[in-house]
PDB file of C-alpha atoms in Angstrom:
ATOM      1  CA  MET A   1       0.000   0.000   0.000  1.00 47.00           C
ATOM      2  CA  ASP A   2       1.319   3.411  -0.962  1.00 50.00           C
ATOM      3  CA  ASN A   3       1.479   5.718   2.095  1.00 50.00           C
ATOM      4  CA  ASN A   4       1.655   8.800  -0.100  1.00 52.00           C
ATOM      5  CA  ASN A   5      -2.012   8.461  -1.152  1.00 53.00           C
ATOM      6  CA  ILE A   6      -3.476   8.519   2.384  1.00 51.00           C
ATOM      7  CA  ASP A   7      -5.205  11.781   3.272  1.00 49.00           C
ATOM      8  CA  PHE A   8      -4.853  11.933   7.067  1.00 42.00           C
ATOM      9  CA  LYS A   9      -6.874  15.137   7.332  1.00 48.00           C
ATOM     10  CA  ASP A  10      -9.804  13.526   5.558  1.00 55.00           C
ATOM     11  CA  LEU A  11      -9.566  10.429   7.757  1.00 44.00           C
ATOM     12  CA  TRP A  12      -9.430  12.596  10.872  1.00 46.00           C
ATOM     13  CA  LYS A  13     -12.584  14.488   9.853  1.00 51.00           C
ATOM     14  CA  LYS A  14     -14.473  11.258   9.108  1.00 53.00           C
ATOM     15  CA  GLN A  15     -13.870   9.691  12.525  1.00 48.00           C
ATOM     16  CA  THR A  16     -16.875   9.515  14.764  1.00 48.00           C
ATOM     17  CA  VAL A  17     -16.647  11.733  17.797  1.00 47.00           C
ATOM     18  CA  SER A  18     -19.306  11.620  20.444  1.00 50.00           C
ATOM     19  CA  GLN A  19     -21.013  14.995  20.600  1.00 50.00           C
ATOM     20  CA  PRO A  20     -21.440  16.287  24.142  1.00 53.00           C
ATOM     21  CA  ASN A  21     -25.054  16.389  25.172  1.00 68.00           C
ATOM     22  CA  ILE A  22     -25.741  20.075  25.880  1.00 75.00           C
ATOM     23  CA  GLU A  23     -28.636  19.285  28.228  1.00 80.00           C
ATOM     24  CA  ASP A  24     -26.389  16.960  30.231  1.00 83.00           C
ATOM     25  CA  LEU A  25     -23.693  19.636  30.294  1.00 83.00           C
ATOM     26  CA  MET A  26     -26.149  22.265  31.533  1.00 84.00           C
ATOM     27  CA  ALA A  27     -27.413  19.843  34.200  1.00 87.00           C
ATOM     28  CA  ARG A  28     -23.821  19.303  35.354  1.00 88.00           C
ATOM     29  CA  LEU A  29     -23.215  23.043  35.448  1.00 87.00           C
ATOM     30  CA  LYS A  30     -26.392  23.547  37.476  1.00 89.00           C
ATOM     31  CA  GLN A  31     -25.342  20.784  39.876  1.00 92.00           C
ATOM     32  CA  PHE A  32     -21.849  22.342  40.152  1.00 91.00           C
ATOM     33  CA  LYS A  33     -23.382  25.746  40.926  1.00 91.00           C
ATOM     34  CA  LYS A  34     -25.708  24.265  43.578  1.00 93.00           C
ATOM     35  CA  ALA A  35     -22.873  22.346  45.210  1.00 93.00           C
ATOM     36  CA  GLY A  36     -20.680  25.460  45.214  1.00 92.00           C
ATOM     37  CA  LEU A  37     -23.372  27.625  46.801  1.00 93.00           C
ATOM     38  CA  ARG A  38     -24.200  24.919  49.344  1.00 95.00           C
ATOM     39  CA  SER A  39     -20.522  24.638  50.274  1.00 93.00           C
ATOM     40  CA  LEU A  40     -20.309  28.422  50.672  1.00 94.00           C
ATOM     41  CA  TRP A  41     -23.296  28.511  53.019  1.00 95.00           C
ATOM     42  CA  LYS A  42     -22.091  25.533  55.058  1.00 96.00           C
ATOM     43  CA  THR A  43     -18.665  27.105  55.471  1.00 95.00           C
ATOM     44  CA  ASN A  44     -20.156  30.451  56.511  1.00 96.00           C
ATOM     45  CA  ILE A  45     -22.483  28.872  59.060  1.00 97.00           C
ATOM     46  CA  LEU A  46     -19.823  26.528  60.457  1.00 96.00           C
ATOM     47  CA  LEU A  47     -17.137  29.190  60.839  1.00 95.00           C
ATOM     48  CA  PHE A  48     -19.607  31.728  62.250  1.00 96.00           C
ATOM     49  CA  ALA A  49     -20.827  29.179  64.816  1.00 97.00           C
ATOM     50  CA  THR A  50     -17.248  28.244  65.709  1.00 95.00           C
ATOM     51  CA  SER A  51     -16.285  31.908  66.146  1.00 95.00           C
ATOM     52  CA  ALA A  52     -19.366  32.511  68.308  1.00 96.00           C
ATOM     53  CA  PHE A  53     -18.480  29.493  70.460  1.00 95.00           C
ATOM     54  CA  ILE A  54     -14.883  30.698  70.854  1.00 94.00           C
ATOM     55  CA  LEU A  55     -16.107  34.146  71.905  1.00 94.00           C
ATOM     56  CA  PHE A  56     -18.528  32.522  74.374  1.00 95.00           C
ATOM     57  CA  VAL A  57     -15.666  30.517  75.891  1.00 91.00           C
ATOM     58  CA  TRP A  58     -13.604  33.702  76.175  1.00 93.00           C
ATOM     59  CA  TYR A  59     -16.469  35.551  77.885  1.00 94.00           C
ATOM     60  CA  TYR A  60     -17.597  32.698  80.132  1.00 93.00           C
ATOM     61  CA  TYR A  61     -14.225  31.343  81.314  1.00 90.00           C
ATOM     62  CA  GLN A  62     -12.326  34.652  81.426  1.00 93.00           C
ATOM     63  CA  PRO A  63      -8.818  33.411  80.560  1.00 94.00           C
ATOM     64  CA  GLN A  64      -6.008  34.982  82.589  1.00 94.00           C
ATOM     65  CA  PHE A  65      -3.018  34.718  80.243  1.00 96.00           C
ATOM     66  CA  ILE A  66      -2.541  37.204  77.424  1.00 96.00           C
ATOM     67  CA  SER A  67      -1.422  34.289  75.230  1.00 96.00           C
ATOM     68  CA  THR A  68      -4.880  32.750  75.545  1.00 96.00           C
ATOM     69  CA  LYS A  69      -6.541  35.974  74.411  1.00 96.00           C
ATOM     70  CA  ILE A  70      -4.102  36.395  71.524  1.00 97.00           C
ATOM     71  CA  GLY A  71      -4.763  32.775  70.538  1.00 97.00           C
ATOM     72  CA  ILE A  72      -8.507  33.385  70.468  1.00 96.00           C
ATOM     73  CA  VAL A  73      -8.066  36.518  68.354  1.00 97.00           C
ATOM     74  CA  LEU A  74      -5.753  34.719  65.901  1.00 97.00           C
ATOM     75  CA  ALA A  75      -8.191  31.812  65.504  1.00 97.00           C
ATOM     76  CA  ILE A  76     -11.081  34.192  64.811  1.00 97.00           C
ATOM     77  CA  VAL A  77      -8.964  36.290  62.413  1.00 97.00           C
ATOM     78  CA  ALA A  78      -8.050  33.092  60.530  1.00 97.00           C
ATOM     79  CA  MET A  79     -11.713  32.151  60.152  1.00 96.00           C
ATOM     80  CA  LEU A  80     -12.794  35.667  59.168  1.00 96.00           C
ATOM     81  CA  MET A  81     -10.016  35.902  56.574  1.00 96.00           C
ATOM     82  CA  TYR A  82     -10.965  32.546  55.073  1.00 96.00           C
ATOM     83  CA  VAL A  83     -14.691  33.311  54.955  1.00 95.00           C
ATOM     84  CA  THR A  84     -14.163  36.804  53.524  1.00 95.00           C
ATOM     85  CA  VAL A  85     -12.059  35.554  50.630  1.00 94.00           C
ATOM     86  CA  TYR A  86     -14.217  32.461  50.102  1.00 94.00           C
ATOM     87  CA  ASN A  87     -17.345  34.613  49.887  1.00 94.00           C
ATOM     88  CA  GLY A  88     -15.776  36.270  46.848  1.00 91.00           C
ATOM     89  CA  LEU A  89     -16.980  33.206  44.931  1.00 90.00           C
ATOM     90  CA  LEU A  90     -20.600  33.901  45.869  1.00 90.00           C
ATOM     91  CA  HIS A  91     -21.271  36.521  43.208  1.00 88.00           C
ATOM     92  CA  ILE A  92     -19.548  34.395  40.531  1.00 90.00           C
ATOM     93  CA  TYR A  93     -21.751  31.400  41.315  1.00 89.00           C
ATOM     94  CA  LYS A  94     -24.861  33.585  41.387  1.00 86.00           C
ATOM     95  CA  ASP A  95     -23.964  35.134  38.008  1.00 85.00           C
ATOM     96  CA  ILE A  96     -24.144  31.755  36.277  1.00 84.00           C
ATOM     97  CA  ASP A  97     -27.547  31.528  34.596  1.00 80.00           C
ATOM     98  CA  VAL A  98     -29.203  29.859  31.621  1.00 72.00           C
ATOM     99  CA  THR A  99     -29.176  32.960  29.399  1.00 78.00           C
ATOM    100  CA  GLN A 100     -25.399  32.982  28.976  1.00 81.00           C
ATOM    101  CA  THR A 101     -23.405  31.709  26.026  1.00 82.00           C
ATOM    102  CA  ASN A 102     -21.060  28.745  26.231  1.00 80.00           C
ATOM    103  CA  GLN A 103     -18.114  31.155  26.103  1.00 84.00           C
ATOM    104  CA  GLU A 104     -19.510  33.077  29.095  1.00 87.00           C
ATOM    105  CA  TYR A 105     -19.958  29.818  31.032  1.00 86.00           C
ATOM    106  CA  LEU A 106     -16.389  28.900  30.198  1.00 87.00           C
ATOM    107  CA  GLN A 107     -15.078  32.279  31.387  1.00 90.00           C
ATOM    108  CA  LYS A 108     -16.994  31.964  34.691  1.00 90.00           C
ATOM    109  CA  LEU A 109     -15.618  28.460  35.242  1.00 91.00           C
ATOM    110  CA  ILE A 110     -12.068  29.604  34.539  1.00 92.00           C
ATOM    111  CA  LEU A 111     -12.552  32.494  36.982  1.00 93.00           C
ATOM    112  CA  ILE A 112     -13.874  30.094  39.651  1.00 93.00           C
ATOM    113  CA  LYS A 113     -10.888  27.816  39.014  1.00 94.00           C
ATOM    114  CA  ARG A 114      -8.434  30.705  39.489  1.00 95.00           C
ATOM    115  CA  LYS A 115     -10.127  31.809  42.717  1.00 94.00           C
ATOM    116  CA  GLN A 116     -10.173  28.228  43.989  1.00 94.00           C
ATOM    117  CA  GLN A 117      -6.458  27.872  43.275  1.00 94.00           C
ATOM    118  CA  PHE A 118      -5.774  31.096  45.199  1.00 95.00           C
ATOM    119  CA  MET A 119      -7.911  29.808  48.087  1.00 94.00           C
ATOM    120  CA  GLN A 120      -6.254  26.387  48.032  1.00 92.00           C
ATOM    121  CA  SER A 121      -2.728  27.762  48.082  1.00 91.00           C
ATOM    122  CA  THR A 122      -2.310  31.191  49.649  1.00 95.00           C
ATOM    123  CA  ILE A 123      -5.446  31.563  51.774  1.00 95.00           C
ATOM    124  CA  LEU A 124      -5.463  28.005  53.168  1.00 95.00           C
ATOM    125  CA  ARG A 125      -1.778  28.294  54.018  1.00 95.00           C
ATOM    126  CA  TRP A 126      -2.381  31.475  56.029  1.00 97.00           C
ATOM    127  CA  TYR A 127      -5.544  30.000  57.535  1.00 96.00           C
ATOM    128  CA  PHE A 128      -3.685  26.961  58.859  1.00 96.00           C
ATOM    129  CA  VAL A 129      -0.730  29.013  60.124  1.00 96.00           C
ATOM    130  CA  LEU A 130      -2.955  31.492  61.978  1.00 97.00           C
ATOM    131  CA  LEU A 131      -5.272  28.783  63.287  1.00 96.00           C
ATOM    132  CA  MET A 132      -2.432  26.554  64.465  1.00 96.00           C
ATOM    133  CA  THR A 133      -0.675  29.483  66.148  1.00 97.00           C
ATOM    134  CA  GLY A 134      -3.951  30.598  67.737  1.00 97.00           C
ATOM    135  CA  ILE A 135      -4.745  27.120  69.043  1.00 96.00           C
ATOM    136  CA  CYS A 136      -1.232  26.627  70.436  1.00 96.00           C
ATOM    137  CA  LEU A 137      -1.318  29.999  72.201  1.00 97.00           C
ATOM    138  CA  TYR A 138      -4.836  29.323  73.489  1.00 95.00           C
ATOM    139  CA  MET A 139      -3.851  25.951  74.897  1.00 95.00           C
ATOM    140  CA  TYR A 140      -0.754  27.263  76.694  1.00 96.00           C
ATOM    141  CA  GLU A 141      -2.675  28.554  79.721  1.00 95.00           C
ATOM    142  CA  TYR A 142      -4.372  25.216  80.261  1.00 93.00           C
ATOM    143  CA  ALA A 143      -1.323  23.124  79.345  1.00 95.00           C
ATOM    144  CA  SER A 144       0.754  25.029  81.893  1.00 95.00           C
ATOM    145  CA  ARG A 145      -1.470  23.561  84.629  1.00 94.00           C
ATOM    146  CA  MET A 146      -0.833  20.000  83.431  1.00 95.00           C
ATOM    147  CA  THR A 147       2.145  17.766  84.002  1.00 96.00           C
ATOM    148  CA  VAL A 148       4.774  17.954  81.278  1.00 96.00           C
ATOM    149  CA  PHE A 149       3.729  14.546  79.946  1.00 97.00           C
ATOM    150  CA  TYR A 150       0.054  15.468  79.542  1.00 96.00           C
ATOM    151  CA  ALA A 151       0.940  18.880  78.095  1.00 96.00           C
ATOM    152  CA  LEU A 152       3.134  17.178  75.472  1.00 96.00           C
ATOM    153  CA  VAL A 153       0.425  14.629  74.707  1.00 97.00           C
ATOM    154  CA  THR A 154      -2.170  17.415  74.353  1.00 96.00           C
ATOM    155  CA  TYR A 155       0.020  19.463  72.034  1.00 97.00           C
ATOM    156  CA  GLY A 156       1.103  16.333  70.152  1.00 97.00           C
ATOM    157  CA  VAL A 157      -2.447  15.184  69.465  1.00 97.00           C
ATOM    158  CA  THR A 158      -3.501  18.691  68.430  1.00 96.00           C
ATOM    159  CA  LEU A 159      -0.552  19.129  66.071  1.00 96.00           C
ATOM    160  CA  LEU A 160      -1.066  15.631  64.644  1.00 97.00           C
ATOM    161  CA  TRP A 161      -4.688  16.492  63.900  1.00 96.00           C
ATOM    162  CA  ILE A 162      -3.687  19.753  62.196  1.00 95.00           C
ATOM    163  CA  GLY A 163      -0.983  17.883  60.240  1.00 95.00           C
ATOM    164  CA  PHE A 164      -3.464  15.195  59.203  1.00 97.00           C
ATOM    165  CA  ASN A 165      -5.807  17.892  57.897  1.00 95.00           C
ATOM    166  CA  TRP A 166      -2.983  19.688  56.071  1.00 95.00           C
ATOM    167  CA  PHE A 167      -1.246  16.679  54.530  1.00 96.00           C
ATOM    168  CA  TYR A 168      -4.163  14.287  53.933  1.00 96.00           C
ATOM    169  CA  ILE A 169      -7.615  15.910  53.951  1.00 95.00           C
ATOM    170  CA  ARG A 170      -6.667  19.219  52.273  1.00 94.00           C
ATOM    171  CA  PRO A 171      -4.955  17.593  49.224  1.00 96.00           C
ATOM    172  CA  LYS A 172      -7.893  15.194  48.748  1.00 96.00           C
ATOM    173  CA  GLN A 173     -10.398  18.076  48.796  1.00 94.00           C
ATOM    174  CA  ILE A 174      -8.264  20.139  46.428  1.00 94.00           C
ATOM    175  CA  LYS A 175      -7.967  17.221  44.000  1.00 95.00           C
ATOM    176  CA  LYS A 176     -11.716  16.603  44.120  1.00 94.00           C
ATOM    177  CA  GLN A 177     -12.522  20.291  43.466  1.00 92.00           C
ATOM    178  CA  GLN A 178     -10.015  20.495  40.622  1.00 94.00           C
ATOM    179  CA  GLU A 179     -11.333  17.346  38.952  1.00 94.00           C
ATOM    180  CA  LYS A 180     -14.905  18.667  38.988  1.00 91.00           C
ATOM    181  CA  ILE A 181     -14.090  22.080  37.556  1.00 92.00           C
ATOM    182  CA  ASN A 182     -11.527  20.766  35.052  1.00 93.00           C
ATOM    183  CA  GLU A 183     -14.086  18.300  33.699  1.00 92.00           C
ATOM    184  CA  LEU A 184     -16.644  21.073  33.193  1.00 89.00           C
ATOM    185  CA  ILE A 185     -14.094  23.396  31.594  1.00 90.00           C
ATOM    186  CA  THR A 186     -12.974  20.651  29.196  1.00 91.00           C
ATOM    187  CA  LYS A 187     -16.555  19.896  28.160  1.00 87.00           C
ATOM    188  CA  PHE A 188     -17.352  23.572  27.537  1.00 85.00           C
ATOM    189  CA  GLU A 189     -14.115  23.951  25.552  1.00 86.00           C
ATOM    190  CA  ASP A 190     -15.135  20.955  23.432  1.00 84.00           C
ATOM    191  CA  VAL A 191     -18.559  22.474  22.774  1.00 79.00           C
ATOM    192  CA  ASN A 192     -17.021  25.812  21.845  1.00 77.00           C
ATOM    193  CA  GLU A 193     -14.595  24.119  19.440  1.00 79.00           C
ATOM    194  CA  GLN A 194     -17.434  22.223  17.792  1.00 75.00           C
ATOM    195  CA  LEU A 195     -19.470  25.392  17.410  1.00 68.00           C
ATOM    196  CA  LYS A 196     -16.534  27.059  15.632  1.00 70.00           C
ATOM    197  CA  GLU A 197     -16.349  24.259  13.033  1.00 62.00           C
TER     198      GLU A 197
END
């Protein structure tokens, strides 16, 4: 067989490619939007309730050490910082509606991806540093009343839990979020390419 007579472009065009179902894609986008908004609300409620509880503990137990008070402030600042930046996604999710073009959907998804990457790297790093510092300072007053062994065990367990969250849970959540948004972006890019042809 003579390889010079094969038209690869023609063969490429003739191959069957499964066309993405636009209704399925829109249903996935709607589900992604709902999940994003639900996650935003859960995070807001959880961190607000945690901050309120921490303030209650501060008011009710009246800690004596300045380190305890600084620890409480750092923990609340960490949560407020995280929630403030995370709430920046709220208006992007709300702006996604059925009247937009595929290109507009794609731009919103890319914007969400960028904000998520910023949250997952910079903001989460500062959140964990502030929270860990706040917790360690908060615990000092109570650990100082314990024996050295129990103080070390208390700090050890706390730091192990923070490390477990940082090194195991955080990467799994990041991977899961990235897979979801990357899949949607890829599908919208495919649709846009097909519409150009």
